[in-house]
Amino acid sequence: MGPTVGDRIAVSGGYDFKPDWLGDRPEVTGSIARWIPGQNTKPACVVRLDAPLTATGLVRGKRESRSGQYLELKLRYVGQEWEASGTVHVELCENEPDDQSWADREVGAWVESNATYSVPA
């Protein structure tokens, strides 16, 4: 069974040991706020962080700095399912993302393509 609304979640880097988007933190933590339409068939996970985060990432192809208290996590691999841990794309959002597909909503900054998430048991 995968994570559910209200579950605690931790998100850390992927390829880089100390990714820029995390600043000096080893990870960010928060709670799963809700599920919204993803870019593919699987839903995206909206996380409300315990503390705001500022990072630079791609916003519709342009590098921009964003600050926000929400992450949108999207599954990384074809056929992947939401489980207790896995690999995701990370988008940092200034506001809680709308319940619309990525193409139809205000997007955040894409800060990581290969992050690791974990939901403690």
Tab-separated table of N, CA, C and O in Angstrom:
chain	number	residue	atom	x	y	z
A	1	MET	N	0.839	-1.191	0.000
A	1	MET	CA	0.000	0.000	0.000
A	1	MET	C	0.876	1.243	0.000
A	1	MET	O	1.884	1.302	0.681
A	2	GLY	N	0.506	2.239	-0.767
A	2	GLY	CA	1.297	3.453	-0.879
A	2	GLY	C	0.952	4.478	0.177
A	2	GLY	O	0.069	4.274	1.008
A	3	PRO	N	1.632	5.607	0.139
A	3	PRO	CA	1.393	6.677	1.111
A	3	PRO	C	0.003	7.284	0.945
A	3	PRO	O	-0.592	7.239	-0.130
A	4	THR	N	-0.505	7.872	2.021
A	4	THR	CA	-1.830	8.492	2.012
A	4	THR	C	-1.754	9.910	2.571
A	4	THR	O	-0.763	10.294	3.212
A	5	VAL	N	-2.816	10.672	2.353
A	5	VAL	CA	-2.898	12.043	2.858
A	5	VAL	C	-2.683	12.029	4.372
A	5	VAL	O	-3.226	11.189	5.085
A	6	GLY	N	-1.847	12.945	4.839
A	6	GLY	CA	-1.531	13.044	6.256
A	6	GLY	C	-0.248	12.351	6.657
A	6	GLY	O	0.322	12.659	7.698
A	7	ASP	N	0.229	11.425	5.834
A	7	ASP	CA	1.488	10.723	6.137
A	7	ASP	C	2.649	11.704	6.143
A	7	ASP	O	2.689	12.656	5.354
A	8	ARG	N	3.597	11.457	7.016
A	8	ARG	CA	4.857	12.200	7.026
A	8	ARG	C	5.724	11.680	5.882
A	8	ARG	O	5.641	10.503	5.519
A	9	ILE	N	6.543	12.560	5.309
A	9	ILE	CA	7.382	12.178	4.187
A	9	ILE	C	8.685	12.970	4.245
A	9	ILE	O	8.700	14.122	4.691
A	10	ALA	N	9.778	12.328	3.833
A	10	ALA	CA	11.083	12.978	3.736
A	10	ALA	C	11.543	12.892	2.291
A	10	ALA	O	11.352	11.861	1.636
A	11	VAL	N	12.150	13.976	1.795
A	11	VAL	CA	12.637	14.015	0.421
A	11	VAL	C	14.092	14.463	0.463
A	11	VAL	O	14.431	15.474	1.086
A	12	SER	N	14.953	13.691	-0.195
A	12	SER	CA	16.389	13.996	-0.220
A	12	SER	C	16.877	13.992	-1.665
A	12	SER	O	16.115	13.727	-2.590
A	13	GLY	N	18.159	14.261	-1.839
A	13	GLY	CA	18.748	14.378	-3.162
A	13	GLY	C	18.786	13.069	-3.927
A	13	GLY	O	18.448	12.011	-3.409
A	14	GLY	N	19.206	13.188	-5.169
A	14	GLY	CA	19.293	12.029	-6.043
A	14	GLY	C	20.715	11.778	-6.488
A	14	GLY	O	21.488	11.141	-5.796
A	15	TYR	N	21.075	12.338	-7.630
A	15	TYR	CA	22.403	12.120	-8.198
A	15	TYR	C	23.500	12.768	-7.366
A	15	TYR	O	24.575	12.224	-7.209
A	16	ASP	N	23.235	13.979	-6.851
A	16	ASP	CA	24.246	14.704	-6.082
A	16	ASP	C	24.149	14.367	-4.604
A	16	ASP	O	23.051	14.292	-4.053
A	17	PHE	N	25.293	14.218	-3.954
A	17	PHE	CA	25.329	13.944	-2.524
A	17	PHE	C	24.774	15.127	-1.742
A	17	PHE	O	24.063	14.965	-0.764
A	18	LYS	N	25.139	16.360	-2.170
A	18	LYS	CA	24.642	17.583	-1.529
A	18	LYS	C	24.058	18.483	-2.614
A	18	LYS	O	24.706	19.424	-3.054
A	19	PRO	N	22.815	18.217	-3.049
A	19	PRO	CA	22.242	19.019	-4.129
A	19	PRO	C	21.980	20.460	-3.708
A	19	PRO	O	21.624	20.736	-2.560
A	20	ASP	N	22.150	21.377	-4.651
A	20	ASP	CA	21.963	22.800	-4.379
A	20	ASP	C	20.567	23.112	-3.843
A	20	ASP	O	20.407	23.957	-2.972
A	21	TRP	N	19.555	22.440	-4.363
A	21	TRP	CA	18.174	22.784	-3.995
A	21	TRP	C	17.872	22.543	-2.522
A	21	TRP	O	16.973	23.162	-1.975
A	22	LEU	N	18.648	21.676	-1.874
A	22	LEU	CA	18.440	21.427	-0.439
A	22	LEU	C	19.226	22.379	0.458
A	22	LEU	O	19.073	22.347	1.676
A	23	GLY	N	20.062	23.224	-0.150
A	23	GLY	CA	20.895	24.099	0.664
A	23	GLY	C	21.842	23.257	1.504
A	23	GLY	O	22.480	22.352	0.996
A	24	ASP	N	21.899	23.510	2.791
A	24	ASP	CA	22.773	22.743	3.684
A	24	ASP	C	22.041	21.593	4.369
A	24	ASP	O	22.584	20.969	5.269
A	25	ARG	N	20.811	21.330	3.981
A	25	ARG	CA	20.014	20.281	4.622
A	25	ARG	C	20.258	18.930	3.947
A	25	ARG	O	20.399	18.862	2.733
A	26	PRO	N	20.235	17.858	4.712
A	26	PRO	CA	20.336	16.525	4.089
A	26	PRO	C	19.021	16.102	3.447
A	26	PRO	O	19.002	15.262	2.545
A	27	GLU	N	17.901	16.696	3.906
A	27	GLU	CA	16.580	16.367	3.384
A	27	GLU	C	15.601	17.440	3.831
A	27	GLU	O	15.916	18.266	4.686
A	28	VAL	N	14.407	17.424	3.235
A	28	VAL	CA	13.296	18.250	3.712
A	28	VAL	C	12.183	17.298	4.122
A	28	VAL	O	12.074	16.184	3.602
A	29	THR	N	11.369	17.742	5.077
A	29	THR	CA	10.281	16.904	5.575
A	29	THR	C	8.974	17.676	5.551
A	29	THR	O	8.953	18.902	5.549
A	30	GLY	N	7.902	16.933	5.548
A	30	GLY	CA	6.586	17.541	5.564
A	30	GLY	C	5.521	16.472	5.641
A	30	GLY	O	5.800	15.316	5.996
A	31	SER	N	4.301	16.860	5.288
A	31	SER	CA	3.158	15.948	5.297
A	31	SER	C	2.503	15.937	3.928
A	31	SER	O	2.450	16.975	3.253
A	32	ILE	N	1.983	14.798	3.544
A	32	ILE	CA	1.273	14.700	2.277
A	32	ILE	C	-0.045	15.453	2.428
A	32	ILE	O	-0.872	15.118	3.285
A	33	ALA	N	-0.223	16.494	1.613
A	33	ALA	CA	-1.417	17.342	1.686
A	33	ALA	C	-2.553	16.781	0.832
A	33	ALA	O	-3.709	16.818	1.238
A	34	ARG	N	-2.213	16.293	-0.353
A	34	ARG	CA	-3.226	15.737	-1.247
A	34	ARG	C	-2.581	15.160	-2.493
A	34	ARG	O	-1.369	15.245	-2.664
A	35	TRP	N	-3.405	14.602	-3.346
A	35	TRP	CA	-2.984	14.030	-4.621
A	35	TRP	C	-3.668	14.813	-5.728
A	35	TRP	O	-4.844	15.155	-5.615
A	36	ILE	N	-2.924	15.127	-6.800
A	36	ILE	CA	-3.483	15.863	-7.930
A	36	ILE	C	-3.122	15.121	-9.214
A	36	ILE	O	-2.264	14.232	-9.206
A	37	PRO	N	-3.746	15.496	-10.336
A	37	PRO	CA	-3.389	14.843	-11.591
A	37	PRO	C	-1.906	15.018	-11.894
A	37	PRO	O	-1.353	16.106	-11.719
A	38	GLY	N	-1.264	13.953	-12.322
A	38	GLY	CA	0.144	14.008	-12.688
A	38	GLY	C	0.302	14.215	-14.186
A	38	GLY	O	-0.671	14.425	-14.903
A	39	GLN	N	1.533	14.150	-14.667
A	39	GLN	CA	1.778	14.315	-16.096
A	39	GLN	C	1.414	13.046	-16.864
A	39	GLN	O	1.162	13.098	-18.055
A	40	ASN	N	1.400	11.922	-16.217
A	40	ASN	CA	1.076	10.662	-16.868
A	40	ASN	C	-0.170	10.082	-16.197
A	40	ASN	O	-1.033	10.820	-15.748
A	41	THR	N	-0.254	8.778	-16.093
A	41	THR	CA	-1.452	8.159	-15.521
A	41	THR	C	-1.463	8.153	-14.001
A	41	THR	O	-2.520	8.084	-13.402
A	42	LYS	N	-0.312	8.221	-13.377
A	42	LYS	CA	-0.230	8.191	-11.912
A	42	LYS	C	-0.391	9.593	-11.334
A	42	LYS	O	0.081	10.569	-11.900
A	43	PRO	N	-1.052	9.704	-10.174
A	43	PRO	CA	-1.217	11.030	-9.570
A	43	PRO	C	0.107	11.582	-9.041
A	43	PRO	O	1.053	10.830	-8.786
A	44	ALA	N	0.154	12.896	-8.889
A	44	ALA	CA	1.298	13.571	-8.280
A	44	ALA	C	0.979	13.808	-6.810
A	44	ALA	O	-0.170	14.020	-6.435
A	45	CYS	N	2.007	13.788	-5.990
A	45	CYS	CA	1.873	13.958	-4.546
A	45	CYS	C	2.227	15.392	-4.167
A	45	CYS	O	3.309	15.882	-4.505
A	46	VAL	N	1.321	16.076	-3.470
A	46	VAL	CA	1.584	17.423	-2.982
A	46	VAL	C	1.993	17.322	-1.516
A	46	VAL	O	1.268	16.760	-0.699
A	47	VAL	N	3.173	17.861	-1.207
A	47	VAL	CA	3.726	17.820	0.147
A	47	VAL	C	3.778	19.231	0.702
A	47	VAL	O	4.296	20.144	0.046
A	48	ARG	N	3.225	19.420	1.898
A	48	ARG	CA	3.365	20.700	2.604
A	48	ARG	C	4.571	20.560	3.520
A	48	ARG	O	4.575	19.754	4.453
A	49	LEU	N	5.615	21.331	3.216
A	49	LEU	CA	6.861	21.240	3.974
A	49	LEU	C	6.707	21.809	5.379
A	49	LEU	O	5.900	22.711	5.609
A	50	ASP	N	7.535	21.309	6.283
A	50	ASP	CA	7.554	21.816	7.655
A	50	ASP	C	8.090	23.245	7.713
A	50	ASP	O	7.721	24.012	8.601
A	51	ALA	N	8.977	23.589	6.778
A	51	ALA	CA	9.566	24.925	6.713
A	51	ALA	C	9.726	25.313	5.247
A	51	ALA	O	9.997	24.451	4.416
A	52	PRO	N	9.568	26.595	4.926
A	52	PRO	CA	9.723	27.027	3.534
A	52	PRO	C	11.122	26.713	2.997
A	52	PRO	O	12.094	26.621	3.751
A	53	LEU	N	11.187	26.590	1.688
A	53	LEU	CA	12.426	26.260	0.988
A	53	LEU	C	12.606	27.257	-0.148
A	53	LEU	O	11.627	27.644	-0.794
A	54	THR	N	13.837	27.675	-0.388
A	54	THR	CA	14.167	28.525	-1.532
A	54	THR	C	15.190	27.779	-2.373
A	54	THR	O	16.185	27.274	-1.840
A	55	ALA	N	14.929	27.697	-3.681
A	55	ALA	CA	15.833	26.975	-4.577
A	55	ALA	C	15.680	27.501	-5.995
A	55	ALA	O	14.681	28.138	-6.336
A	56	THR	N	16.667	27.216	-6.812
A	56	THR	CA	16.638	27.582	-8.225
A	56	THR	C	16.366	26.334	-9.045
A	56	THR	O	16.948	25.279	-8.799
A	57	GLY	N	15.470	26.481	-10.021
A	57	GLY	CA	15.145	25.359	-10.885
A	57	GLY	C	14.545	25.851	-12.188
A	57	GLY	O	14.464	27.059	-12.442
A	58	LEU	N	14.129	24.918	-13.018
A	58	LEU	CA	13.544	25.252	-14.309
A	58	LEU	C	12.048	25.533	-14.180
A	58	LEU	O	11.315	24.737	-13.597
A	59	VAL	N	11.629	26.670	-14.725
A	59	VAL	CA	10.225	27.044	-14.774
A	59	VAL	C	9.878	27.218	-16.250
A	59	VAL	O	10.262	28.212	-16.860
A	60	ARG	N	9.213	26.219	-16.804
A	60	ARG	CA	8.876	26.209	-18.239
A	60	ARG	C	10.099	26.529	-19.094
A	60	ARG	O	10.056	27.346	-20.013
A	61	GLY	N	11.241	25.891	-18.764
A	61	GLY	CA	12.455	25.996	-19.562
A	61	GLY	C	13.409	27.110	-19.184
A	61	GLY	O	14.477	27.227	-19.766
A	62	LYS	N	13.066	27.941	-18.215
A	62	LYS	CA	13.919	29.058	-17.802
A	62	LYS	C	14.303	28.884	-16.339
A	62	LYS	O	13.463	28.576	-15.500
A	63	ARG	N	15.600	29.089	-15.997
A	63	ARG	CA	16.046	28.953	-14.612
A	63	ARG	C	15.592	30.158	-13.789
A	63	ARG	O	15.839	31.291	-14.156
A	64	GLU	N	14.889	29.861	-12.673
A	64	GLU	CA	14.385	30.898	-11.781
A	64	GLU	C	14.505	30.429	-10.343
A	64	GLU	O	14.465	29.240	-10.062
A	65	SER	N	14.628	31.394	-9.439
A	65	SER	CA	14.623	31.096	-8.008
A	65	SER	C	13.186	31.181	-7.513
A	65	SER	O	12.448	32.105	-7.872
A	66	ARG	N	12.809	30.212	-6.706
A	66	ARG	CA	11.467	30.178	-6.128
A	66	ARG	C	11.567	29.887	-4.641
A	66	ARG	O	12.466	29.185	-4.193
A	67	SER	N	10.614	30.404	-3.887
A	67	SER	CA	10.481	30.095	-2.466
A	67	SER	C	9.068	29.590	-2.249
A	67	SER	O	8.119	30.140	-2.800
A	68	GLY	N	8.945	28.562	-1.441
A	68	GLY	CA	7.621	28.041	-1.179
A	68	GLY	C	7.627	26.979	-0.112
A	68	GLY	O	8.680	26.524	0.338
A	69	GLN	N	6.434	26.576	0.273
A	69	GLN	CA	6.287	25.569	1.312
A	69	GLN	C	5.635	24.298	0.764
A	69	GLN	O	5.215	23.438	1.514
A	70	TYR	N	5.574	24.187	-0.584
A	70	TYR	CA	4.960	23.009	-1.191
A	70	TYR	C	5.897	22.373	-2.209
A	70	TYR	O	6.560	23.065	-2.980
A	71	LEU	N	5.925	21.048	-2.200
A	71	LEU	CA	6.596	20.277	-3.233
A	71	LEU	C	5.537	19.482	-3.972
A	71	LEU	O	4.573	19.006	-3.367
A	72	GLU	N	5.734	19.329	-5.260
A	72	GLU	CA	4.942	18.380	-6.030
A	72	GLU	C	5.908	17.278	-6.457
A	72	GLU	O	6.937	17.551	-7.071
A	73	LEU	N	5.579	16.062	-6.089
A	73	LEU	CA	6.416	14.908	-6.414
A	73	LEU	C	5.731	14.101	-7.506
A	73	LEU	O	4.548	13.783	-7.407
A	74	LYS	N	6.509	13.778	-8.553
A	74	LYS	CA	5.994	12.969	-9.654
A	74	LYS	C	6.865	11.725	-9.784
A	74	LYS	O	8.093	11.810	-9.691
A	75	LEU	N	6.235	10.589	-10.004
A	75	LEU	CA	6.988	9.348	-10.169
A	75	LEU	C	7.955	9.471	-11.338
A	75	LEU	O	7.665	10.119	-12.335
A	76	ARG	N	9.104	8.828	-11.216
A	76	ARG	CA	10.214	8.991	-12.159
A	76	ARG	C	10.180	7.992	-13.307
A	76	ARG	O	10.550	8.310	-14.424
A	77	TYR	N	9.756	6.757	-13.043
A	77	TYR	CA	9.915	5.688	-14.023
A	77	TYR	C	8.584	5.149	-14.529
A	77	TYR	O	7.604	5.092	-13.787
A	78	VAL	N	8.568	4.718	-15.774
A	78	VAL	CA	7.396	4.071	-16.369
A	78	VAL	C	7.077	2.812	-15.567
A	78	VAL	O	7.972	2.033	-15.231
A	79	GLY	N	5.822	2.628	-15.227
A	79	GLY	CA	5.406	1.452	-14.472
A	79	GLY	C	5.621	1.557	-12.967
A	79	GLY	O	5.239	0.661	-12.224
A	80	GLN	N	6.232	2.637	-12.510
A	80	GLN	CA	6.494	2.827	-11.084
A	80	GLN	C	5.187	3.071	-10.336
A	80	GLN	O	4.261	3.699	-10.867
A	81	GLU	N	5.101	2.587	-9.113
A	81	GLU	CA	3.940	2.783	-8.246
A	81	GLU	C	4.371	3.569	-7.011
A	81	GLU	O	5.531	3.545	-6.622
A	82	TRP	N	3.426	4.246	-6.387
A	82	TRP	CA	3.702	4.918	-5.121
A	82	TRP	C	3.846	3.849	-4.035
A	82	TRP	O	2.941	3.039	-3.841
A	83	GLU	N	4.985	3.862	-3.347
A	83	GLU	CA	5.279	2.901	-2.289
A	83	GLU	C	5.819	3.655	-1.078
A	83	GLU	O	5.774	4.882	-1.043
A	84	ALA	N	6.371	2.946	-0.106
A	84	ALA	CA	6.913	3.583	1.099
A	84	ALA	C	8.173	4.390	0.805
A	84	ALA	O	8.543	5.285	1.567
A	85	SER	N	8.850	4.108	-0.313
A	85	SER	CA	10.009	4.883	-0.737
A	85	SER	C	10.171	4.712	-2.239
A	85	SER	O	9.657	3.762	-2.828
A	86	GLY	N	10.878	5.656	-2.845
A	86	GLY	CA	11.078	5.573	-4.280
A	86	GLY	C	11.796	6.791	-4.814
A	86	GLY	O	12.318	7.614	-4.066
A	87	THR	N	11.794	6.907	-6.142
A	87	THR	CA	12.484	7.971	-6.852
A	87	THR	C	11.461	8.852	-7.547
A	87	THR	O	10.526	8.346	-8.176
A	88	VAL	N	11.643	10.166	-7.432
A	88	VAL	CA	10.670	11.118	-7.970
A	88	VAL	C	11.342	12.352	-8.577
A	88	VAL	O	12.473	12.673	-8.256
A	89	HIS	N	10.582	13.028	-9.441
A	89	HIS	CA	10.892	14.386	-9.869
A	89	HIS	C	10.360	15.301	-8.772
A	89	HIS	O	9.324	15.004	-8.166
A	90	VAL	N	11.025	16.445	-8.540
A	90	VAL	CA	10.586	17.385	-7.505
A	90	VAL	C	10.375	18.770	-8.107
A	90	VAL	O	11.256	19.306	-8.776
A	91	GLU	N	9.212	19.318	-7.839
A	91	GLU	CA	8.872	20.671	-8.247
A	91	GLU	C	8.591	21.484	-6.981
A	91	GLU	O	7.774	21.075	-6.156
A	92	LEU	N	9.291	22.600	-6.801
A	92	LEU	CA	9.079	23.491	-5.668
A	92	LEU	C	8.052	24.546	-6.059
A	92	LEU	O	8.236	25.260	-7.058
A	93	CYS	N	6.970	24.642	-5.308
A	93	CYS	CA	5.857	25.538	-5.638
A	93	CYS	C	5.710	26.646	-4.600
A	93	CYS	O	5.789	26.391	-3.399
A	94	GLU	N	5.469	27.861	-5.081
A	94	GLU	CA	5.254	28.998	-4.188
A	94	GLU	C	3.932	28.864	-3.437
A	94	GLU	O	3.815	29.279	-2.296
A	95	ASN	N	2.932	28.298	-4.099
A	95	ASN	CA	1.602	28.104	-3.522
A	95	ASN	C	1.197	26.652	-3.714
A	95	ASN	O	1.766	25.943	-4.547
A	96	GLU	N	0.189	26.225	-2.998
A	96	GLU	CA	-0.298	24.862	-3.166
A	96	GLU	C	-0.796	24.691	-4.596
A	96	GLU	O	-1.607	25.488	-5.074
A	97	PRO	N	-0.310	23.671	-5.311
A	97	PRO	CA	-0.715	23.481	-6.709
A	97	PRO	C	-2.219	23.247	-6.849
A	97	PRO	O	-2.839	22.597	-6.008
A	98	ASP	N	-2.780	23.787	-7.927
A	98	ASP	CA	-4.186	23.578	-8.246
A	98	ASP	C	-4.427	22.114	-8.607
A	98	ASP	O	-3.518	21.409	-9.033
A	99	ASP	N	-5.664	21.713	-8.514
A	99	ASP	CA	-6.064	20.345	-8.847
A	99	ASP	C	-6.317	20.236	-10.356
A	99	ASP	O	-7.415	19.919	-10.796
A	100	GLN	N	-5.279	20.561	-11.136
A	100	GLN	CA	-5.341	20.512	-12.593
A	100	GLN	C	-4.090	19.822	-13.099
A	100	GLN	O	-3.100	19.706	-12.375
A	101	SER	N	-4.118	19.422	-14.357
A	101	SER	CA	-2.928	18.808	-14.938
A	101	SER	C	-1.811	19.842	-15.008
A	101	SER	O	-2.050	21.053	-15.003
A	102	TRP	N	-0.584	19.371	-15.115
A	102	TRP	CA	0.589	20.236	-15.137
A	102	TRP	C	0.485	21.288	-16.230
A	102	TRP	O	0.812	22.453	-16.025
A	103	ALA	N	0.014	20.896	-17.398
A	103	ALA	CA	-0.064	21.811	-18.539
A	103	ALA	C	-1.065	22.940	-18.309
A	103	ALA	O	-0.952	24.000	-18.929
A	104	ASP	N	-2.031	22.738	-17.414
A	104	ASP	CA	-3.118	23.696	-17.230
A	104	ASP	C	-3.033	24.505	-15.940
A	104	ASP	O	-3.984	25.198	-15.586
A	105	ARG	N	-1.915	24.416	-15.214
A	105	ARG	CA	-1.826	25.135	-13.949
A	105	ARG	C	-0.541	25.947	-13.871
A	105	ARG	O	0.361	25.784	-14.690
A	106	GLU	N	-0.486	26.822	-12.867
A	106	GLU	CA	0.760	27.542	-12.593
A	106	GLU	C	1.770	26.525	-12.086
A	106	GLU	O	1.484	25.763	-11.161
A	107	VAL	N	2.940	26.504	-12.696
A	107	VAL	CA	3.934	25.505	-12.318
A	107	VAL	C	4.962	26.099	-11.374
A	107	VAL	O	5.144	27.313	-11.299
A	108	GLY	N	5.639	25.226	-10.654
A	108	GLY	CA	6.728	25.638	-9.784
A	108	GLY	C	8.055	25.466	-10.496
A	108	GLY	O	8.115	25.354	-11.716
A	109	ALA	N	9.107	25.413	-9.723
A	109	ALA	CA	10.459	25.234	-10.258
A	109	ALA	C	10.847	23.763	-10.146
A	109	ALA	O	10.811	23.189	-9.052
A	110	TRP	N	11.205	23.166	-11.262
A	110	TRP	CA	11.649	21.775	-11.290
A	110	TRP	C	13.083	21.760	-10.772
A	110	TRP	O	13.997	22.244	-11.421
A	111	VAL	N	13.290	21.246	-9.549
A	111	VAL	CA	14.590	21.339	-8.885
A	111	VAL	C	15.370	20.026	-8.852
A	111	VAL	O	16.568	20.028	-8.575
A	112	GLU	N	14.711	18.897	-9.110
A	112	GLU	CA	15.408	17.596	-9.013
A	112	GLU	C	14.688	16.576	-9.884
A	112	GLU	O	13.457	16.495	-9.877
A	113	SER	N	15.476	15.801	-10.619
A	113	SER	CA	14.900	14.773	-11.492
A	113	SER	C	14.993	13.373	-10.918
A	113	SER	O	14.397	12.444	-11.458
A	114	ASN	N	15.732	13.217	-9.844
A	114	ASN	CA	16.017	11.875	-9.350
A	114	ASN	C	16.096	11.847	-7.821
A	114	ASN	O	16.966	11.211	-7.255
A	115	ALA	N	15.172	12.540	-7.173
A	115	ALA	CA	15.176	12.607	-5.706
A	115	ALA	C	14.660	11.296	-5.105
A	115	ALA	O	14.007	10.507	-5.773
A	116	THR	N	14.949	11.122	-3.846
A	116	THR	CA	14.474	9.962	-3.105
A	116	THR	C	13.468	10.422	-2.069
A	116	THR	O	13.700	11.399	-1.358
A	117	TYR	N	12.322	9.733	-2.009
A	117	TYR	CA	11.348	10.024	-0.967
A	117	TYR	C	11.201	8.790	-0.082
A	117	TYR	O	11.438	7.661	-0.508
A	118	SER	N	10.818	9.030	1.157
A	118	SER	CA	10.527	7.912	2.060
A	118	SER	C	9.426	8.319	3.028
A	118	SER	O	9.367	9.467	3.486
A	119	VAL	N	8.551	7.365	3.285
A	119	VAL	CA	7.438	7.542	4.212
A	119	VAL	C	7.709	6.601	5.381
A	119	VAL	O	7.666	5.380	5.198
A	120	PRO	N	8.020	7.149	6.560
A	120	PRO	CA	8.319	6.272	7.704
A	120	PRO	C	7.133	5.365	8.037
A	120	PRO	O	5.985	5.757	7.882
A	121	ALA	N	7.447	4.166	8.495
A	121	ALA	CA	6.385	3.198	8.852
A	121	ALA	C	5.697	3.605	10.135
A	121	ALA	O	6.172	4.305	10.954
